[in-house]
Protein backbone atom coordinates (compact mmCIF):
# COMPACT_ATOMS: atom_id res chain seq x y z
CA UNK A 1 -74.41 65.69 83.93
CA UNK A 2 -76.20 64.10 87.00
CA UNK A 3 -73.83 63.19 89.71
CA UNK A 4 -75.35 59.43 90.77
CA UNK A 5 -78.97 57.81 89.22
CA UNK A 6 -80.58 58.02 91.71
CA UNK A 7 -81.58 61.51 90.37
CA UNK A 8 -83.25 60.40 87.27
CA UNK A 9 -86.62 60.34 87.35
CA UNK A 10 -88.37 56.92 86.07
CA UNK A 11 -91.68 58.15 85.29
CA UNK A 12 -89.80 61.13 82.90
CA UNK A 13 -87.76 58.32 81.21
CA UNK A 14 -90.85 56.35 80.09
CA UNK A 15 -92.73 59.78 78.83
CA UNK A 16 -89.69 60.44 76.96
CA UNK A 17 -89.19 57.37 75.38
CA UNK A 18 -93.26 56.75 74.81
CA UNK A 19 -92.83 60.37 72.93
CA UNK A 20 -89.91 58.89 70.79
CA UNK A 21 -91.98 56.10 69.87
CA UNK A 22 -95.24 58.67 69.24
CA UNK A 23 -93.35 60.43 66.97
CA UNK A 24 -91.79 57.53 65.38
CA UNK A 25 -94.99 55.87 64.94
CA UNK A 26 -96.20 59.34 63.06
CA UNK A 27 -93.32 59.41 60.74
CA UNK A 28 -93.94 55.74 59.52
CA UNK A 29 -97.52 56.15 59.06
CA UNK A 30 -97.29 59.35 56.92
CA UNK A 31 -96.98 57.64 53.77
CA UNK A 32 -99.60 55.43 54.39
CA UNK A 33 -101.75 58.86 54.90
CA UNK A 34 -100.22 60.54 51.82
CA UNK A 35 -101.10 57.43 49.38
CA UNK A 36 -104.59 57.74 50.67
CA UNK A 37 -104.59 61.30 50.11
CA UNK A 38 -103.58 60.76 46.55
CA UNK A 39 -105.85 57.84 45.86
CA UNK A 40 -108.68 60.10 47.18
CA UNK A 41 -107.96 62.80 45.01
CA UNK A 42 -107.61 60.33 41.67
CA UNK A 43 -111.19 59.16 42.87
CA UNK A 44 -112.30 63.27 42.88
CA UNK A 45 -110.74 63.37 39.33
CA UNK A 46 -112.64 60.52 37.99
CA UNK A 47 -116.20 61.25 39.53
CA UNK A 48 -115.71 65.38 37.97
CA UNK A 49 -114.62 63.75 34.69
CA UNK A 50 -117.25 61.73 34.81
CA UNK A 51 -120.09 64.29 36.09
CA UNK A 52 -118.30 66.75 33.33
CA UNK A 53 -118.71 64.11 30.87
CA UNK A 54 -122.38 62.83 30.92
CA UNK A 55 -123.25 66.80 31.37
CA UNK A 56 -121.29 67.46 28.37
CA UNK A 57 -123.31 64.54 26.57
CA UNK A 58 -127.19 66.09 27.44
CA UNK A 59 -125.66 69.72 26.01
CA UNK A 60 -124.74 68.14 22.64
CA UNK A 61 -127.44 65.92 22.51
CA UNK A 62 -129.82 68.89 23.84
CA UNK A 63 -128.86 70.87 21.06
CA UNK A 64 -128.13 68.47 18.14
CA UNK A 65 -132.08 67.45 18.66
């Protein structure tokens, strides 16, 4: 432990608590990200369904004429 306060450096406090809040800030935004990440991959889903699915229609409709 420090003896008297006058030891502890101001400067360090602030990075250390602006680091807390960094990380804290991180942690609360990560779902946000991960919804994102999921609502972009549903929209990769439905465009290759959709690509899949007219391509699928010309090779029937190719070969059925």
């Amino acid at each position: 432990m420090l003896k008297n306060r006058s030891q502890i450096d101001p400067l360090l406090v602030l990075k250390m608590i602006r680091k807390k809040i960094n990380d804290a800030g991180k942690v609360l935004l990560f779902p946000f990200k991960a919804f994102g990440f999921i609502v972009f991959a549903f929209k990769v889903v439905i465009f290759t369904f959709l690509v899949l699915d007219s391509l699928f229609e010309w090779i029937v409709s190719t070969i059925l004429k």
